[in-house]
Amino acid sequence: MKLLEDRIVKDGVVIGNNILKVDSFLNHQLDINLFNEMGKEFKNLFINSSVTKILTIETSGIAIAALAALHFQVPVLFAKKHAGLNMDEDVYQTKVFSYTKNLEYDIKVSKRLINSEDCVLIIDDFLASGAAMSGLINIVGQSRAKVAGVGIAIEKSFEPGRKVIEDMGIRVEALAIVDSMQDGSVVFKKFK
Amino acid sequence: MKLLEDRIVKDGVVIGNNILKVDSFLNHQLDINLFNEMGKEFKNLFINSSVTKILTIETSGIAIAALAALHFQVPVLFAKKHAGLNMDEDVYQTKVFSYTKNLEYDIKVSKRLINSEDCVLIIDDFLASGAAMSGLINIVGQSRAKVAGVGIAIEKSFEPGRKVIEDMGIRVEALAIVDSMQDGSVVFKKFK
């Protein structure tokens, strides 16, 4: 998606050859008009998938999922990493390791809110190791809902995430695919 | 806002006389069309406030702020409770106690993303003790930006939050004001 790639070039900050900071528009400050366009694009990509629910995970996926949901006209459900005291006890849960926080989380989704009739599009800001997405796919599996696919804003293609998910037979769509980063700049995957 | 009050009556779950669970539409599963209407209402309420930025806090405020931002046509900034390893070191921060998690957090906002030119609308899902909102107001104060006001989805008027904020001279608008809860039902504040 050219709009997102252009924004990464303009406002992303590359640190070393692995860190891409996009906190001025994607995961700390949020450019909602960009997210709205991203939501339209996700809808175009998954238009034939009969999506009934969008699933994401705290924190950075939430606003991206919310704007996508406007276009899909379905609810968003976010898996909780930091469940409050009021959270249902009857939950689907699994463990996810976060490399950016160097912590393992129990992620939880209330059993009431997802079931075998659902067809779930999973959305997140970044795809790198695939750990968070695998956790969400695990939770959808526990509920016996169907996974429509995984929609990602920015994929790092030099990390194993896509292979991990596609090996489960699940479709992955990323709006910007970063093939490499060096000397402060980003090389995107070329599409024919 | 009648739409939100009606939804609380329909899908909210009252536990004891203090807990209102709204996880099926407001803070675990999210009804984005409802949030869109709430965003319109916030825009109507603060139409003369020259808002340049919407500030919220992880996690439940994010999607509400995101849909409001569509109507204000300004960016959203969310204070991080769980900053990753990539977070800027140059941050405004303060401590906030969460009663629903029984934990104290350091909340952080990158100094790059807010400044004295900004006029900030602070948005969150619930107003109860006022601790989270006071923390965000503190951060806006550190940046020397102006606070346009505080916009809340659901206020518990029997908690001190509104008084805490109004005593700072800051306007508070809540879309639904719960005066009391008992026997499983909610009594809303009556407006003349």
mmCIF file of C-alpha atoms in Angstrom:
data_model
loop_
_atom_site.group_PDB
_atom_site.id
_atom_site.type_symbol
_atom_site.label_atom_id
_atom_site.label_comp_id
_atom_site.label_asym_id
_atom_site.label_seq_id
_atom_site.Cartn_x
_atom_site.Cartn_y
_atom_site.Cartn_z
ATOM 1 C CA MET A 1 0.000 0.000 0.000
ATOM 2 C CA LYS A 2 1.776 3.050 -1.297
ATOM 3 C CA LEU A 3 0.275 5.478 1.234
ATOM 4 C CA LEU A 4 1.688 3.452 4.140
ATOM 5 C CA GLU A 5 5.073 2.833 2.486
ATOM 6 C CA ASP A 6 5.429 6.540 1.747
ATOM 7 C CA ARG A 7 4.586 7.369 5.344
ATOM 8 C CA ILE A 8 7.152 4.884 6.644
ATOM 9 C CA VAL A 9 9.794 6.489 4.423
ATOM 10 C CA LYS A 10 8.782 9.976 5.554
ATOM 11 C CA ASP A 11 8.279 9.440 9.293
ATOM 12 C CA GLY A 12 9.674 6.019 10.217
ATOM 13 C CA VAL A 13 12.992 5.892 12.036
ATOM 14 C CA VAL A 14 15.338 2.966 11.378
ATOM 15 C CA ILE A 15 17.615 1.960 14.234
ATOM 16 C CA GLY A 16 20.278 -0.598 13.378
ATOM 17 C CA ASN A 17 19.017 -3.272 10.993
ATOM 18 C CA ASN A 18 16.020 -4.505 12.955
ATOM 19 C CA ILE A 19 14.121 -1.688 14.684
ATOM 20 C CA LEU A 20 11.624 0.428 12.760
ATOM 21 C CA LYS A 21 10.107 3.135 14.936
ATOM 22 C CA VAL A 22 6.743 4.334 13.706
ATOM 23 C CA ASP A 23 5.556 5.912 16.926
ATOM 24 C CA SER A 24 4.676 9.257 15.327
ATOM 25 C CA PHE A 25 1.847 7.755 13.257
ATOM 26 C CA LEU A 26 1.227 4.052 13.982
ATOM 27 C CA ASN A 27 1.704 2.907 17.570
ATOM 28 C CA HIS A 28 1.955 5.834 19.996
ATOM 29 C CA GLN A 29 0.561 8.769 18.044
ATOM 30 C CA LEU A 30 -2.013 7.471 15.561
ATOM 31 C CA ASP A 31 -2.879 8.987 12.187
ATOM 32 C CA ILE A 32 -6.538 8.060 12.019
ATOM 33 C CA ASN A 33 -7.012 9.089 8.381
ATOM 34 C CA LEU A 34 -4.174 6.729 7.437
ATOM 35 C CA PHE A 35 -5.803 4.000 9.531
ATOM 36 C CA ASN A 36 -9.091 4.624 7.747
ATOM 37 C CA GLU A 37 -7.405 4.080 4.376
ATOM 38 C CA MET A 38 -5.700 0.962 5.747
ATOM 39 C CA GLY A 39 -9.108 -0.269 6.907
ATOM 40 C CA LYS A 40 -10.500 0.195 3.379
ATOM 41 C CA GLU A 41 -7.562 -1.761 1.991
ATOM 42 C CA PHE A 42 -8.084 -4.650 4.430
ATOM 43 C CA LYS A 43 -11.742 -4.709 3.382
ATOM 44 C CA ASN A 44 -10.740 -4.879 -0.291
ATOM 45 C CA LEU A 45 -8.282 -7.702 0.426
ATOM 46 C CA PHE A 46 -10.748 -9.788 2.459
ATOM 47 C CA ILE A 47 -13.941 -8.764 0.682
ATOM 48 C CA ASN A 48 -14.910 -12.374 -0.105
ATOM 49 C CA SER A 49 -14.114 -13.785 3.322
ATOM 50 C CA SER A 50 -17.460 -13.334 5.150
ATOM 51 C CA VAL A 51 -15.701 -11.865 8.171
ATOM 52 C CA THR A 52 -17.959 -11.688 11.252
ATOM 53 C CA LYS A 53 -15.437 -10.397 13.794
ATOM 54 C CA ILE A 54 -12.029 -8.719 13.911
ATOM 55 C CA LEU A 55 -9.653 -9.976 16.588
ATOM 56 C CA THR A 56 -6.569 -8.093 17.733
ATOM 57 C CA ILE A 57 -4.379 -7.867 20.814
ATOM 58 C CA GLU A 58 -3.451 -5.129 23.260
ATOM 59 C CA THR A 59 -2.261 -2.534 22.480
ATOM 60 C CA SER A 60 -1.095 -1.296 19.118
ATOM 61 C CA GLY A 61 -3.510 -3.335 17.028
ATOM 62 C CA ILE A 62 -6.631 -1.882 18.595
ATOM 63 C CA ALA A 63 -7.035 1.360 16.673
ATOM 64 C CA ILE A 64 -6.062 -0.278 13.372
ATOM 65 C CA ALA A 65 -8.678 -2.966 13.992
ATOM 66 C CA ALA A 66 -11.242 -0.339 15.013
ATOM 67 C CA LEU A 67 -10.945 1.614 11.775
ATOM 68 C CA ALA A 68 -10.968 -1.611 9.741
ATOM 69 C CA ALA A 69 -14.151 -2.639 11.551
ATOM 70 C CA LEU A 70 -15.896 0.484 10.268
ATOM 71 C CA HIS A 71 -15.429 -0.884 6.755
ATOM 72 C CA PHE A 72 -16.245 -4.508 7.582
ATOM 73 C CA GLN A 73 -19.211 -3.462 9.771
ATOM 74 C CA VAL A 74 -18.348 -6.102 12.371
ATOM 75 C CA PRO A 75 -17.303 -5.856 16.035
ATOM 76 C CA VAL A 76 -13.698 -5.799 17.224
ATOM 77 C CA LEU A 77 -12.538 -8.107 19.972
ATOM 78 C CA PHE A 78 -9.158 -7.580 21.583
ATOM 79 C CA ALA A 79 -7.267 -10.224 23.522
ATOM 80 C CA LYS A 80 -6.189 -8.898 26.901
ATOM 81 C CA LYS A 81 -2.593 -9.082 28.064
ATOM 82 C CA HIS A 82 -3.390 -7.237 31.270
ATOM 83 C CA ALA A 83 -6.800 -8.446 32.360
ATOM 84 C CA GLY A 84 -8.474 -6.387 35.091
ATOM 85 C CA LEU A 85 -10.159 -7.782 38.170
ATOM 86 C CA ASN A 86 -13.525 -7.559 36.355
ATOM 87 C CA MET A 87 -12.531 -9.924 33.527
ATOM 88 C CA ASP A 88 -14.652 -13.045 33.054
ATOM 89 C CA GLU A 89 -13.162 -16.171 34.542
ATOM 90 C CA ASP A 90 -14.418 -18.235 31.639
ATOM 91 C CA VAL A 91 -11.781 -17.400 29.025
ATOM 92 C CA TYR A 92 -9.773 -18.877 26.195
ATOM 93 C CA GLN A 93 -6.136 -18.262 26.975
ATOM 94 C CA THR A 94 -2.659 -18.979 25.762
ATOM 95 C CA LYS A 95 0.884 -17.762 26.342
ATOM 96 C CA VAL A 96 2.618 -15.262 24.052
ATOM 97 C CA PHE A 97 6.197 -14.094 24.267
ATOM 98 C CA SER A 98 6.748 -10.417 23.436
ATOM 99 C CA TYR A 99 10.201 -9.697 22.002
ATOM 100 C CA THR A 100 9.758 -5.926 22.231
ATOM 101 C CA LYS A 101 9.002 -6.227 25.955
ATOM 102 C CA ASN A 102 11.048 -9.357 26.702
ATOM 103 C CA LEU A 103 8.113 -10.781 28.664
ATOM 104 C CA GLU A 104 5.719 -13.692 28.417
ATOM 105 C CA TYR A 105 2.023 -12.868 28.675
ATOM 106 C CA ASP A 106 -1.108 -14.884 29.243
ATOM 107 C CA ILE A 107 -3.515 -13.504 26.644
ATOM 108 C CA LYS A 108 -7.209 -13.954 27.290
ATOM 109 C CA VAL A 109 -10.497 -13.703 25.408
ATOM 110 C CA SER A 110 -13.874 -14.176 27.059
ATOM 111 C CA LYS A 111 -15.545 -17.382 25.853
ATOM 112 C CA ARG A 112 -18.856 -15.505 25.620
ATOM 113 C CA LEU A 113 -17.591 -13.312 22.819
ATOM 114 C CA ILE A 114 -16.406 -15.756 20.171
ATOM 115 C CA ASN A 115 -17.909 -19.006 18.973
ATOM 116 C CA SER A 116 -17.938 -21.600 16.208
ATOM 117 C CA GLU A 117 -20.187 -19.468 13.984
ATOM 118 C CA ASP A 118 -17.562 -16.731 13.732
ATOM 119 C CA CYS A 119 -15.208 -16.116 10.842
ATOM 120 C CA VAL A 120 -12.393 -14.065 12.329
ATOM 121 C CA LEU A 121 -9.986 -11.655 10.676
ATOM 122 C CA ILE A 122 -6.925 -11.168 12.885
ATOM 123 C CA ILE A 123 -5.302 -7.721 12.639
ATOM 124 C CA ASP A 124 -2.114 -6.305 14.144
ATOM 125 C CA ASP A 125 0.382 -3.501 13.587
ATOM 126 C CA PHE A 126 3.553 -5.581 13.075
ATOM 127 C CA LEU A 127 4.360 -9.118 11.965
ATOM 128 C CA ALA A 128 7.829 -10.253 13.000
ATOM 129 C CA SER A 129 8.271 -13.500 14.944
ATOM 130 C CA GLY A 130 4.612 -14.395 14.523
ATOM 131 C CA ALA A 131 4.287 -15.120 18.247
ATOM 132 C CA ALA A 132 1.344 -12.801 18.900
ATOM 133 C CA MET A 133 -0.500 -13.922 15.756
ATOM 134 C CA SER A 134 0.088 -17.598 16.617
ATOM 135 C CA GLY A 135 -1.405 -16.921 20.037
ATOM 136 C CA LEU A 136 -4.502 -15.327 18.521
ATOM 137 C CA ILE A 137 -4.864 -18.182 16.003
ATOM 138 C CA ASN A 138 -4.612 -20.618 18.924
ATOM 139 C CA ILE A 139 -7.439 -18.783 20.703
ATOM 140 C CA VAL A 140 -9.647 -18.778 17.599
ATOM 141 C CA GLY A 141 -8.958 -22.513 17.305
ATOM 142 C CA GLN A 142 -10.040 -23.112 20.892
ATOM 143 C CA SER A 143 -13.355 -21.369 20.118
ATOM 144 C CA ARG A 144 -13.816 -23.469 16.934
ATOM 145 C CA ALA A 145 -14.350 -20.296 14.947
ATOM 146 C CA LYS A 146 -12.795 -20.048 11.476
ATOM 147 C CA VAL A 147 -9.789 -17.814 10.733
ATOM 148 C CA ALA A 148 -10.450 -15.677 7.647
ATOM 149 C CA GLY A 149 -6.821 -14.574 7.590
ATOM 150 C CA VAL A 150 -4.254 -12.314 9.154
ATOM 151 C CA GLY A 151 -4.054 -8.641 8.178
ATOM 152 C CA ILE A 152 -0.899 -6.770 9.135
ATOM 153 C CA ALA A 153 0.127 -3.147 8.732
ATOM 154 C CA ILE A 154 3.895 -3.701 8.552
ATOM 155 C CA GLU A 155 5.576 -7.057 7.980
ATOM 156 C CA LYS A 156 9.286 -7.652 8.489
ATOM 157 C CA SER A 157 9.874 -10.280 5.814
ATOM 158 C CA PHE A 158 13.310 -11.155 7.253
ATOM 159 C CA GLU A 159 11.595 -12.506 10.378
ATOM 160 C CA PRO A 160 9.793 -15.860 10.360
ATOM 161 C CA GLY A 161 6.229 -14.655 11.077
ATOM 162 C CA ARG A 162 4.702 -15.141 7.616
ATOM 163 C CA LYS A 163 6.082 -18.655 7.268
ATOM 164 C CA VAL A 164 4.833 -19.611 10.732
ATOM 165 C CA ILE A 165 1.287 -18.517 9.835
ATOM 166 C CA GLU A 166 1.180 -19.694 6.224
ATOM 167 C CA ASP A 167 2.430 -23.119 7.358
ATOM 168 C CA MET A 168 -0.833 -23.372 9.304
ATOM 169 C CA GLY A 169 -2.685 -22.833 6.000
ATOM 170 C CA ILE A 170 -3.706 -19.304 6.928
ATOM 171 C CA ARG A 171 -3.662 -16.389 4.513
ATOM 172 C CA VAL A 172 -1.448 -13.407 5.416
ATOM 173 C CA GLU A 173 -1.844 -9.935 3.924
ATOM 174 C CA ALA A 174 0.518 -7.118 4.875
ATOM 175 C CA LEU A 175 0.054 -3.533 3.701
ATOM 176 C CA ALA A 176 3.790 -2.807 3.743
ATOM 177 C CA ILE A 177 6.480 -5.479 3.600
ATOM 178 C CA VAL A 178 9.926 -4.460 4.790
ATOM 179 C CA ASP A 179 12.583 -6.677 3.186
ATOM 180 C CA SER A 180 15.535 -5.058 4.930
ATOM 181 C CA MET A 181 16.697 -2.011 6.823
ATOM 182 C CA GLN A 182 20.166 -0.520 6.740
ATOM 183 C CA ASP A 183 21.938 2.825 6.950
ATOM 184 C CA GLY A 184 18.760 4.377 8.290
ATOM 185 C CA SER A 185 16.526 3.440 5.367
ATOM 186 C CA VAL A 186 13.946 0.822 4.516
ATOM 187 C CA VAL A 187 13.801 -1.492 1.515
ATOM 188 C CA PHE A 188 10.278 -2.630 0.707
ATOM 189 C CA LYS A 189 9.348 -5.816 -1.092
ATOM 190 C CA LYS A 190 8.707 -5.120 -4.765
ATOM 191 C CA PHE A 191 5.456 -6.393 -6.228
ATOM 192 C CA LYS A 192 5.194 -7.181 -9.927
ATOM 193 C CA MET B 1 -26.509 10.102 25.149
ATOM 194 C CA LYS B 2 -29.538 7.918 24.771
ATOM 195 C CA LEU B 3 -27.912 5.402 22.424
ATOM 196 C CA LEU B 4 -25.194 4.613 24.977
ATOM 197 C CA GLU B 5 -27.579 4.556 27.960
ATOM 198 C CA ASP B 6 -29.895 2.180 26.099
ATOM 199 C CA ARG B 7 -26.975 -0.086 25.284
ATOM 200 C CA ILE B 8 -25.814 -0.119 28.914
ATOM 201 C CA VAL B 9 -29.330 -1.125 29.979
ATOM 202 C CA LYS B 10 -29.484 -3.819 27.290
ATOM 203 C CA ASP B 11 -25.989 -5.333 27.532
ATOM 204 C CA GLY B 12 -24.326 -3.998 30.672
ATOM 205 C CA VAL B 13 -24.017 -6.314 33.649
ATOM 206 C CA VAL B 14 -24.225 -4.862 37.161
ATOM 207 C CA ILE B 15 -22.315 -6.706 39.862
ATOM 208 C CA GLY B 16 -22.961 -5.521 43.402
ATOM 209 C CA ASN B 17 -23.306 -1.753 43.648
ATOM 210 C CA ASN B 18 -20.035 -0.716 42.061
ATOM 211 C CA ILE B 19 -19.081 -2.891 39.089
ATOM 212 C CA LEU B 20 -20.615 -2.259 35.661
ATOM 213 C CA LYS B 21 -19.384 -4.774 33.088
ATOM 214 C CA VAL B 22 -19.620 -3.516 29.533
ATOM 215 C CA ASP B 23 -17.185 -5.950 27.963
ATOM 216 C CA SER B 24 -19.580 -7.071 25.235
ATOM 217 C CA PHE B 25 -19.580 -3.626 23.552
ATOM 218 C CA LEU B 26 -17.179 -1.140 25.177
ATOM 219 C CA ASN B 27 -13.920 -2.546 26.533
ATOM 220 C CA HIS B 28 -13.256 -6.084 25.333
ATOM 221 C CA GLN B 29 -15.567 -6.502 22.369
ATOM 222 C CA LEU B 30 -16.083 -3.097 20.739
ATOM 223 C CA ASP B 31 -19.183 -1.924 18.869
ATOM 224 C CA ILE B 32 -17.529 0.376 16.361
ATOM 225 C CA ASN B 33 -20.777 1.886 15.064
ATOM 226 C CA LEU B 34 -21.635 2.887 18.633
ATOM 227 C CA PHE B 35 -18.130 4.354 19.017
ATOM 228 C CA ASN B 36 -18.618 6.278 15.785
ATOM 229 C CA GLU B 37 -21.816 7.851 17.174
ATOM 230 C CA MET B 38 -20.015 8.589 20.452
ATOM 231 C CA GLY B 39 -17.247 10.260 18.451
ATOM 232 C CA LYS B 40 -19.813 12.493 16.701
ATOM 233 C CA GLU B 41 -21.248 13.427 20.084
ATOM 234 C CA PHE B 42 -17.822 14.340 21.511
ATOM 235 C CA LYS B 43 -17.257 16.507 18.432
ATOM 236 C CA ASN B 44 -20.589 18.271 19.014
ATOM 237 C CA LEU B 45 -19.747 18.841 22.676
ATOM 238 C CA PHE B 46 -16.259 20.224 22.013
ATOM 239 C CA ILE B 47 -16.940 21.840 18.644
ATOM 240 C CA ASN B 48 -15.684 25.249 19.785
ATOM 241 C CA SER B 49 -12.570 24.004 21.562
ATOM 242 C CA SER B 50 -10.005 24.077 18.718
ATOM 243 C CA VAL B 51 -8.813 20.591 19.628
ATOM 244 C CA THR B 52 -5.477 19.693 17.953
ATOM 245 C CA LYS B 53 -4.903 16.279 19.537
ATOM 246 C CA ILE B 54 -6.811 13.584 21.415
ATOM 247 C CA LEU B 55 -4.981 11.976 24.328
ATOM 248 C CA THR B 56 -5.994 8.704 25.918
ATOM 249 C CA ILE B 57 -4.389 5.893 27.878
ATOM 250 C CA GLU B 58 -3.890 2.168 27.343
ATOM 251 C CA THR B 59 -6.064 0.257 26.771
ATOM 252 C CA SER B 60 -9.800 0.773 26.743
ATOM 253 C CA GLY B 61 -9.744 4.423 25.707
ATOM 254 C CA ILE B 62 -7.885 3.811 22.470
ATOM 255 C CA ALA B 63 -10.688 2.748 20.142
ATOM 256 C CA ILE B 64 -13.082 5.359 21.555
ATOM 257 C CA ALA B 65 -10.439 8.030 20.964
ATOM 258 C CA ALA B 66 -9.725 6.663 17.477
ATOM 259 C CA LEU B 67 -13.336 6.970 16.332
ATOM 260 C CA ALA B 68 -13.641 10.416 17.921
ATOM 261 C CA ALA B 69 -10.503 11.476 16.047
ATOM 262 C CA LEU B 70 -12.217 10.701 12.738
ATOM 263 C CA HIS B 71 -14.710 13.454 13.570
ATOM 264 C CA PHE B 72 -12.182 15.921 14.991
ATOM 265 C CA GLN B 73 -9.697 15.172 12.185
ATOM 266 C CA VAL B 74 -6.774 15.249 14.593
ATOM 267 C CA PRO B 75 -4.254 12.575 15.676
ATOM 268 C CA VAL B 76 -4.689 10.356 18.717
ATOM 269 C CA LEU B 77 -1.885 9.973 21.219
ATOM 270 C CA PHE B 78 -2.062 7.272 23.855
ATOM 271 C CA ALA B 79 -0.073 7.259 27.072
ATOM 272 C CA LYS B 80 1.732 3.962 27.524
ATOM 273 C CA LYS B 81 1.397 1.940 30.689
ATOM 274 C CA HIS B 82 3.566 -0.839 29.294
ATOM 275 C CA ALA B 83 6.265 0.846 27.262
ATOM 276 C CA GLY B 84 8.280 -1.478 24.999
ATOM 277 C CA LEU B 85 12.058 -1.479 24.680
ATOM 278 C CA ASN B 86 11.751 0.795 21.625
ATOM 279 C CA MET B 87 10.027 3.644 23.502
ATOM 280 C CA ASP B 88 11.769 7.032 23.463
ATOM 281 C CA GLU B 89 13.753 7.797 26.592
ATOM 282 C CA ASP B 90 12.710 11.430 26.442
ATOM 283 C CA VAL B 91 9.203 11.184 27.890
ATOM 284 C CA TYR B 92 6.721 12.979 30.105
ATOM 285 C CA GLN B 93 5.718 10.570 32.817
ATOM 286 C CA THR B 94 3.707 10.292 35.979
ATOM 287 C CA LYS B 95 2.324 7.607 38.249
ATOM 288 C CA VAL B 96 -1.278 6.377 38.068
ATOM 289 C CA PHE B 97 -2.960 3.906 40.381
ATOM 290 C CA SER B 98 -5.403 1.518 38.687
ATOM 291 C CA TYR B 99 -8.193 0.363 40.992
ATOM 292 C CA THR B 100 -9.437 -2.268 38.531
ATOM 293 C CA LYS B 101 -5.947 -3.824 38.439
ATOM 294 C CA ASN B 102 -4.795 -2.874 41.955
ATOM 295 C CA LEU B 103 -1.465 -1.723 40.511
ATOM 296 C CA GLU B 104 0.472 1.501 40.148
ATOM 297 C CA TYR B 105 1.745 2.317 36.663
ATOM 298 C CA ASP B 106 4.258 4.767 35.268
ATOM 299 C CA ILE B 107 2.449 6.254 32.290
ATOM 300 C CA LYS B 108 4.582 7.766 29.549
ATOM 301 C CA VAL B 109 4.177 10.039 26.537
ATOM 302 C CA SER B 110 7.012 10.869 24.175
ATOM 303 C CA LYS B 111 8.014 14.548 24.482
ATOM 304 C CA ARG B 112 8.300 14.735 20.688
ATOM 305 C CA LEU B 113 4.579 14.209 20.240
ATOM 306 C CA ILE B 114 2.973 16.935 22.336
ATOM 307 C CA ASN B 115 3.928 20.558 22.805
ATOM 308 C CA SER B 116 2.773 23.963 23.985
ATOM 309 C CA GLU B 117 0.894 24.640 20.730
ATOM 310 C CA ASP B 118 -1.459 21.720 21.334
ATOM 311 C CA CYS B 119 -5.003 21.913 22.659
ATOM 312 C CA VAL B 120 -5.715 18.434 23.964
ATOM 313 C CA LEU B 121 -9.005 16.623 24.445
ATOM 314 C CA ILE B 122 -8.554 13.757 26.894
ATOM 315 C CA ILE B 123 -10.824 10.750 26.278
ATOM 316 C CA ASP B 124 -11.403 7.550 28.244
ATOM 317 C CA ASP B 125 -13.983 4.823 28.678
ATOM 318 C CA PHE B 126 -14.741 5.253 32.413
ATOM 319 C CA LEU B 127 -14.470 8.047 34.950
ATOM 320 C CA ALA B 128 -14.442 6.812 38.537
ATOM 321 C CA SER B 129 -11.643 7.836 40.907
ATOM 322 C CA GLY B 130 -10.234 10.259 38.355
ATOM 323 C CA ALA B 131 -6.726 8.815 38.833
ATOM 324 C CA ALA B 132 -6.053 8.054 35.172
ATOM 325 C CA MET B 133 -7.476 11.392 34.002
ATOM 326 C CA SER B 134 -5.433 13.280 36.613
ATOM 327 C CA GLY B 135 -2.338 11.501 35.332
ATOM 328 C CA LEU B 136 -3.079 12.531 31.744
ATOM 329 C CA ILE B 137 -3.804 16.127 32.815
ATOM 330 C CA ASN B 138 -0.472 16.116 34.650
ATOM 331 C CA ILE B 139 1.293 15.005 31.463
ATOM 332 C CA VAL B 140 -0.425 17.667 29.350
ATOM 333 C CA GLY B 141 0.646 20.207 31.985
ATOM 334 C CA GLN B 142 4.276 19.081 31.759
ATOM 335 C CA SER B 143 4.152 19.658 27.989
ATOM 336 C CA ARG B 144 2.602 23.135 28.499
ATOM 337 C CA ALA B 145 -0.178 22.225 26.090
ATOM 338 C CA LYS B 146 -3.742 23.334 26.893
ATOM 339 C CA VAL B 147 -6.423 20.903 28.063
ATOM 340 C CA ALA B 148 -9.620 21.389 26.034
ATOM 341 C CA GLY B 149 -11.504 19.115 28.404
ATOM 342 C CA VAL B 150 -12.155 15.544 29.396
ATOM 343 C CA GLY B 151 -14.597 13.384 27.419
ATOM 344 C CA ILE B 152 -15.790 10.184 29.045
ATOM 345 C CA ALA B 153 -18.036 7.401 27.816
ATOM 346 C CA ILE B 154 -19.396 6.294 31.226
ATOM 347 C CA GLU B 155 -19.081 8.302 34.428
ATOM 348 C CA LYS B 156 -19.822 6.869 37.856
ATOM 349 C CA SER B 157 -21.127 9.993 39.560
ATOM 350 C CA PHE B 158 -20.886 8.367 43.014
ATOM 351 C CA GLU B 159 -17.098 8.290 42.653
ATOM 352 C CA PRO B 160 -14.993 11.439 43.054
ATOM 353 C CA GLY B 161 -13.558 11.687 39.503
ATOM 354 C CA ARG B 162 -15.630 14.611 38.210
ATOM 355 C CA LYS B 163 -14.952 16.743 41.281
ATOM 356 C CA VAL B 164 -11.222 16.016 41.104
ATOM 357 C CA ILE B 165 -11.067 17.220 37.483
ATOM 358 C CA GLU B 166 -13.507 20.147 37.734
ATOM 359 C CA ASP B 167 -11.603 21.412 40.785
ATOM 360 C CA MET B 168 -8.649 21.877 38.409
ATOM 361 C CA GLY B 169 -10.890 24.138 36.297
ATOM 362 C CA ILE B 170 -11.234 21.527 33.560
ATOM 363 C CA ARG B 171 -14.477 20.776 31.736
ATOM 364 C CA VAL B 172 -15.833 17.227 31.963
ATOM 365 C CA GLU B 173 -18.381 15.756 29.554
ATOM 366 C CA ALA B 174 -19.687 12.219 30.008
ATOM 367 C CA LEU B 175 -21.976 10.512 27.506
ATOM 368 C CA ALA B 176 -23.675 8.393 30.176
ATOM 369 C CA ILE B 177 -23.691 9.253 33.880
ATOM 370 C CA VAL B 178 -24.457 6.413 36.259
ATOM 371 C CA ASP B 179 -25.848 7.765 39.530
ATOM 372 C CA SER B 180 -26.228 4.400 41.219
ATOM 373 C CA MET B 181 -26.386 0.669 40.657
ATOM 374 C CA GLN B 182 -28.397 -1.799 42.656
ATOM 375 C CA ASP B 183 -30.306 -5.053 42.266
ATOM 376 C CA GLY B 184 -28.665 -5.574 38.903
ATOM 377 C CA SER B 185 -29.819 -2.336 37.326
ATOM 378 C CA VAL B 186 -28.445 1.098 36.584
ATOM 379 C CA VAL B 187 -29.903 4.497 37.498
ATOM 380 C CA PHE B 188 -28.730 7.244 35.146
ATOM 381 C CA LYS B 189 -28.497 10.907 35.996
ATOM 382 C CA LYS B 190 -31.592 12.752 34.778
ATOM 383 C CA PHE B 191 -30.995 15.844 32.665
ATOM 384 C CA LYS B 192 -33.614 18.599 32.571
#
